[in-house]
XYZ file of C-alpha atoms in Angstrom:
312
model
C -94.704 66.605 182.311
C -96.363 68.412 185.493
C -95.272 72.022 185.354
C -93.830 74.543 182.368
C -92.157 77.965 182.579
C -93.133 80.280 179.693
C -91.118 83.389 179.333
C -94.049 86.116 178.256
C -94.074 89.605 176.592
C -95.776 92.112 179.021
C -98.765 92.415 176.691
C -101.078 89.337 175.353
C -100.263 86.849 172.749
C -102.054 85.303 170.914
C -99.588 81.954 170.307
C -98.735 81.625 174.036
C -102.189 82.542 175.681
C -103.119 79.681 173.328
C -100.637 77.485 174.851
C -101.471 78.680 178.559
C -105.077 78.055 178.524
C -104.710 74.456 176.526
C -101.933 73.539 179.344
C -103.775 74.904 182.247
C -107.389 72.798 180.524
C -104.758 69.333 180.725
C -103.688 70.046 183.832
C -100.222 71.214 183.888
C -99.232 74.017 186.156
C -97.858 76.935 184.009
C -95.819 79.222 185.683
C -94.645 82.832 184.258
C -92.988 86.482 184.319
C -96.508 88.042 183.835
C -100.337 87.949 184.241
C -100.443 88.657 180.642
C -102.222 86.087 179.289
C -103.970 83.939 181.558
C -101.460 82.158 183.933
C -102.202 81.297 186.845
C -99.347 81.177 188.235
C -97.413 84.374 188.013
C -93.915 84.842 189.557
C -93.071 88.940 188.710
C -89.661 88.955 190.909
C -87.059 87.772 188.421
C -84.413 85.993 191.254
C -87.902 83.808 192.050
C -88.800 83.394 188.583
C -85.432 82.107 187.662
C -85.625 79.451 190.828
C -88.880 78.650 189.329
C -87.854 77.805 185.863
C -84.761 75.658 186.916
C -87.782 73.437 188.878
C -89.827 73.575 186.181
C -89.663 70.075 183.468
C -89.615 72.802 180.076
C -89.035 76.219 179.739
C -90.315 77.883 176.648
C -89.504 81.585 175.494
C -91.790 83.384 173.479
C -90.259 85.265 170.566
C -92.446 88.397 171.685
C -90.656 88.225 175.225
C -87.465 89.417 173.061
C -88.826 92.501 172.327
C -86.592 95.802 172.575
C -88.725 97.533 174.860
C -88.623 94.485 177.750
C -84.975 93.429 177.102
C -83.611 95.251 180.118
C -85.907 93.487 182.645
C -86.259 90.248 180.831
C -82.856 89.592 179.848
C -81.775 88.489 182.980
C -84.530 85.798 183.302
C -83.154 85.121 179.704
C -79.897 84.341 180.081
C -79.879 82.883 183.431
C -82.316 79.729 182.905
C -81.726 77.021 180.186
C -84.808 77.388 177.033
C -86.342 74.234 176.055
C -88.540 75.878 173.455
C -88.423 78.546 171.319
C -92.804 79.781 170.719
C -91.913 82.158 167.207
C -95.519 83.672 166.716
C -93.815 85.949 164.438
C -95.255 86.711 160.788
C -93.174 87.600 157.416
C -90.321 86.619 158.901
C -88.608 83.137 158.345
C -87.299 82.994 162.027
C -87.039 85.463 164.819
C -83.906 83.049 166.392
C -81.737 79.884 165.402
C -83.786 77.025 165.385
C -80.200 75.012 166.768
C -80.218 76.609 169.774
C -83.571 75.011 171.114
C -84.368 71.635 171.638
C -87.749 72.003 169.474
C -88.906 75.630 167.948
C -92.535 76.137 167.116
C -93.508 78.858 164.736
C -96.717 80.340 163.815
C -96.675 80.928 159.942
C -94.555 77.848 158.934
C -93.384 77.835 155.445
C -91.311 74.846 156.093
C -88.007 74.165 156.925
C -84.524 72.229 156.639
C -84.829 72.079 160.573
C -86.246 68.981 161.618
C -86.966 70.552 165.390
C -89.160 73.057 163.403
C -92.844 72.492 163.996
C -95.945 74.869 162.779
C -97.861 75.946 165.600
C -101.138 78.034 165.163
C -103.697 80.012 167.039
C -106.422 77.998 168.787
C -109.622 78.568 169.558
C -109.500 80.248 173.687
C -113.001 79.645 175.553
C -113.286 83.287 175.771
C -114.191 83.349 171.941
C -117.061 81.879 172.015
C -120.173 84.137 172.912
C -122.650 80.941 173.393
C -122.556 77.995 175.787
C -122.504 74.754 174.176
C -124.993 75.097 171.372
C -124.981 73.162 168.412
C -124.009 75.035 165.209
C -127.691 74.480 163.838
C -128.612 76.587 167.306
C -125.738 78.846 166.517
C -126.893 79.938 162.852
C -130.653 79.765 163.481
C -130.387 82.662 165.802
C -128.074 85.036 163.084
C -129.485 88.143 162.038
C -127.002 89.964 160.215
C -126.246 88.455 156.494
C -122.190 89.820 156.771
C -120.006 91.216 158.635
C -115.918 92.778 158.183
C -115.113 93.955 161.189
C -111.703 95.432 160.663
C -109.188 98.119 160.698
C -107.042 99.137 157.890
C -103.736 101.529 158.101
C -100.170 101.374 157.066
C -99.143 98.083 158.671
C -102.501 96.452 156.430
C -102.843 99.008 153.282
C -104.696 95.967 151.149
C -107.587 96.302 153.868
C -108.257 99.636 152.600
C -109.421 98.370 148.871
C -111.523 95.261 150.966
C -113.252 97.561 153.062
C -114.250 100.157 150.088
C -115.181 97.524 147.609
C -118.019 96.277 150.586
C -118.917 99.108 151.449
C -120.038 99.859 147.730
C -121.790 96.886 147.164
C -123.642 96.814 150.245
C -123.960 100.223 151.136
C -127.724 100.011 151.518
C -127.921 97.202 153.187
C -128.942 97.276 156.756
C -128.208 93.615 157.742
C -124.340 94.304 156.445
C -121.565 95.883 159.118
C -118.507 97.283 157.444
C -115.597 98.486 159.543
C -114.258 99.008 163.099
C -116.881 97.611 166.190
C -116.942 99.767 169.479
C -120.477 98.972 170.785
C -120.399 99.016 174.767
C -117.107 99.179 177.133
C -113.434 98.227 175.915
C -112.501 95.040 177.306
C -109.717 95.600 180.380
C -109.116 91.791 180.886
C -106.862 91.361 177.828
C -104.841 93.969 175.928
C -105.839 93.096 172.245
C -104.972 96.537 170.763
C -108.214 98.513 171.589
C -109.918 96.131 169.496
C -112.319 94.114 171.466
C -115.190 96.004 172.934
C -118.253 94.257 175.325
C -120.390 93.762 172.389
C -117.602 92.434 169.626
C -118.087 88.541 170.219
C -121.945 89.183 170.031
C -121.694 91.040 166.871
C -119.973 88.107 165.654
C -122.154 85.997 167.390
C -125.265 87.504 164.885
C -123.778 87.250 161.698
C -123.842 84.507 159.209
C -120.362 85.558 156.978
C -117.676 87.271 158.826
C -114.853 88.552 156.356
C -111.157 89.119 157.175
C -108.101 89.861 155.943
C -104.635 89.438 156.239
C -103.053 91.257 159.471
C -100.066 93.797 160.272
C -97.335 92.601 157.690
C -99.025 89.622 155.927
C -99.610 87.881 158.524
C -101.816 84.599 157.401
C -103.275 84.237 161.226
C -105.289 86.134 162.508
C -106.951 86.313 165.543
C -110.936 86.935 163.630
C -110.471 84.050 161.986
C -110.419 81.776 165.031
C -113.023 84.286 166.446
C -115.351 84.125 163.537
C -115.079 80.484 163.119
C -115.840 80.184 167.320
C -119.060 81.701 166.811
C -120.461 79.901 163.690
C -119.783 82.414 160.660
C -118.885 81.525 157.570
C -115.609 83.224 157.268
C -114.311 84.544 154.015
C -110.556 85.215 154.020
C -107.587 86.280 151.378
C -105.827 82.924 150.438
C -102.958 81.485 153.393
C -101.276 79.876 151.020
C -97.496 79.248 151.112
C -98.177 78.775 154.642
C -98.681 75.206 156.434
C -101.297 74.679 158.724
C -101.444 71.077 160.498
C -105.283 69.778 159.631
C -105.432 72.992 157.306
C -109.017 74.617 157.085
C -110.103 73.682 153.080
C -110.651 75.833 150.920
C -114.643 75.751 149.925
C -115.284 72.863 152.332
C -114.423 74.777 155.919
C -114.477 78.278 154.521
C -114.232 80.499 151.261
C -110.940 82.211 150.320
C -110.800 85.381 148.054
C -107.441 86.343 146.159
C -108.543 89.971 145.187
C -111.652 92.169 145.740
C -113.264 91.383 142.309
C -113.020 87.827 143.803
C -114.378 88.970 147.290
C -117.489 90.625 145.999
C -118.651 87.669 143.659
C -118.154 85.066 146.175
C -119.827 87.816 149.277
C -122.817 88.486 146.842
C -123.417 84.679 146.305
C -123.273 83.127 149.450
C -125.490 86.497 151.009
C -128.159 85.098 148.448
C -127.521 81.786 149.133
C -127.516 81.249 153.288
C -128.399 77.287 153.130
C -124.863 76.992 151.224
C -122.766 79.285 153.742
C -124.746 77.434 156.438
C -123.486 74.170 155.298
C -119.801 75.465 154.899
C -120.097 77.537 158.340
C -120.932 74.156 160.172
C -118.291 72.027 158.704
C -115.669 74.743 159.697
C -117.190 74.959 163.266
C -116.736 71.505 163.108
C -113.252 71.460 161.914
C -112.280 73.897 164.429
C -113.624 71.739 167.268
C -111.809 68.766 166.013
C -108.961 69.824 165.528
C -107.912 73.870 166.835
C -108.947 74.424 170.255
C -106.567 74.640 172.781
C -106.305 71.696 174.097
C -105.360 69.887 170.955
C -102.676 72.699 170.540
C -101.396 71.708 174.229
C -101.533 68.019 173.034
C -99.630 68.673 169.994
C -96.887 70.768 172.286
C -96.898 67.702 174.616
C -96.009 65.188 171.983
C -93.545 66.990 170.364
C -91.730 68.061 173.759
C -92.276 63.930 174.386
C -89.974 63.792 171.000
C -87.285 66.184 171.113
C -86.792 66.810 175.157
């Protein structure tokens, strides 16, 4: 395979920048509709972008690039070219299309399926994550000053954040080496449109802390993207339980990081591993380790290579 055409949302994605940037890294020229997420090869006129795609060996279509409010201009691009792949990064739902009309379908929270083209495929870990340059993780925690961190929002699309959030803030209220809730030190980010959630100084704030914890995002969804962020820069990263969802070379849980199933739960294990760094530490590593072994993108372009090798 030299070249793919990936149908894109006009806003980033987490699944397909993924893809992108582990394609572009193995040296496949990845053409798209938009600038989006990271491709350098952009083709906005849809009568060139559909002569594109025909050239192209696969053409995937993210689920995202279905949305309502691009269907007018996309659904031309849509219908005219023949899908390969179907990228589903949708969560709490089973499947955003028919799995039979695509040669393979990849989907984000796999809970798994009757299908046999159905294949999980998660977040990786994009360069941009990482806040350090090739440190060890020894490097990475010796230099942590903050003891936790929970850099999140919570609203109506993630009401369970709002009991996480409280129950911290109670315990370690007083605490001056413990950040609870939203980060906005120095400029919002204009290279990627994450929301209004990444600000100069979020990586770095990561960066610093020893235990990062997260929750589940908008609608249950068991990925999120501070999970591959907190694991990027060395934290130990405490997160509600992703079970029923399966996760090729799944992160374990109390080897590669520490789950939580309710805020009693949360506040024993936080408490502990605050008082006891040489444990988190050793856990923090081995995820970091994990990560790098197996969730970057590159091995998610490798996986989408060999399974493209099987069913196209």
């Amino acid at each position: 395979m030299k070249s793919v055409f990936i149908i894109s949302p006009y806003h980033y994605c987490h699944c397909v920048a993924t893809l992108v940037e582990g394609l572009q890294k193995n040296g496949i020229k990845v053409f798209s509709n938009t600038n989006h997420n990271y491709v350098k090869n952009q083709v906005f006129n849809v009568e060139t972008a559909i002569k594109v795609a025909e050239k192209t060996d696969v053409v995937v279509l993210a689920h995202s690039a279905l949305e309502q409010k691009y269907k007018e201009v996309l659904s031309p691009l849509v219908n005219a070219v023949s899908v390969d792949v179907f990228l589903d990064g949708s969560d709490n739902h089973e499947y955003e299309a028919k799995p039979s009309d695509y040669k393979l379908y990849l989907k984000r929270e796999f809970m798994g399926s009757t299908e046999s083209n159905v294949h999980p495929f998660l977040f990786g870990i994009e360069d941009r994550y990482f806040a350090h340059t090739n440190k060890s993780h020894q490097e990475i925690w010796s230099n942590k000053i903050d003891d936790l961190v929970c850099i999140m929002s919570a609203c109506e699309k993630r009401p369970w954040r709002f009991d996480i959030i409280e129950s911290l803030k109670d315990t370690f209220d007083k605490d001056d080496t413990v950040f609870i809730g939203e980060y906005r030190e120095g400029e919002a980010l204009t290279s990627v449109d994450t929301g209004d959630r990444h600000f100069s100084g979020y990586f770095g704030k990561l960066l610093g802390s020893r235990i990062s914890v997260d929750g589940y995002g908008a609608f249950a969804a068991r990925q999120t993207g501070r999970f591959w962020e907190s694991i990027a820069n060395g934290c130990l990263v405490m997160y509600q339980t992703i079970k029923p969802y399966e996760w090729n070379n799944t992160f374990i849980d109390g080897e590669h990081f520490i789950s939580y199933s309710d805020t009693d739960e949360l506040i024993e294990k936080s408490c502990y591993y605050v008082g006891n760094p040489d444990k988190s530490e050793e856990i923090a590593r081995k995820g970091y380790e994990h990560a790098l072994n197996f969730h970057t993108t590159t091995h998610r372009a490798n996986e989408f290579l060999l399974l493209c090798d099987r069913y196209l």
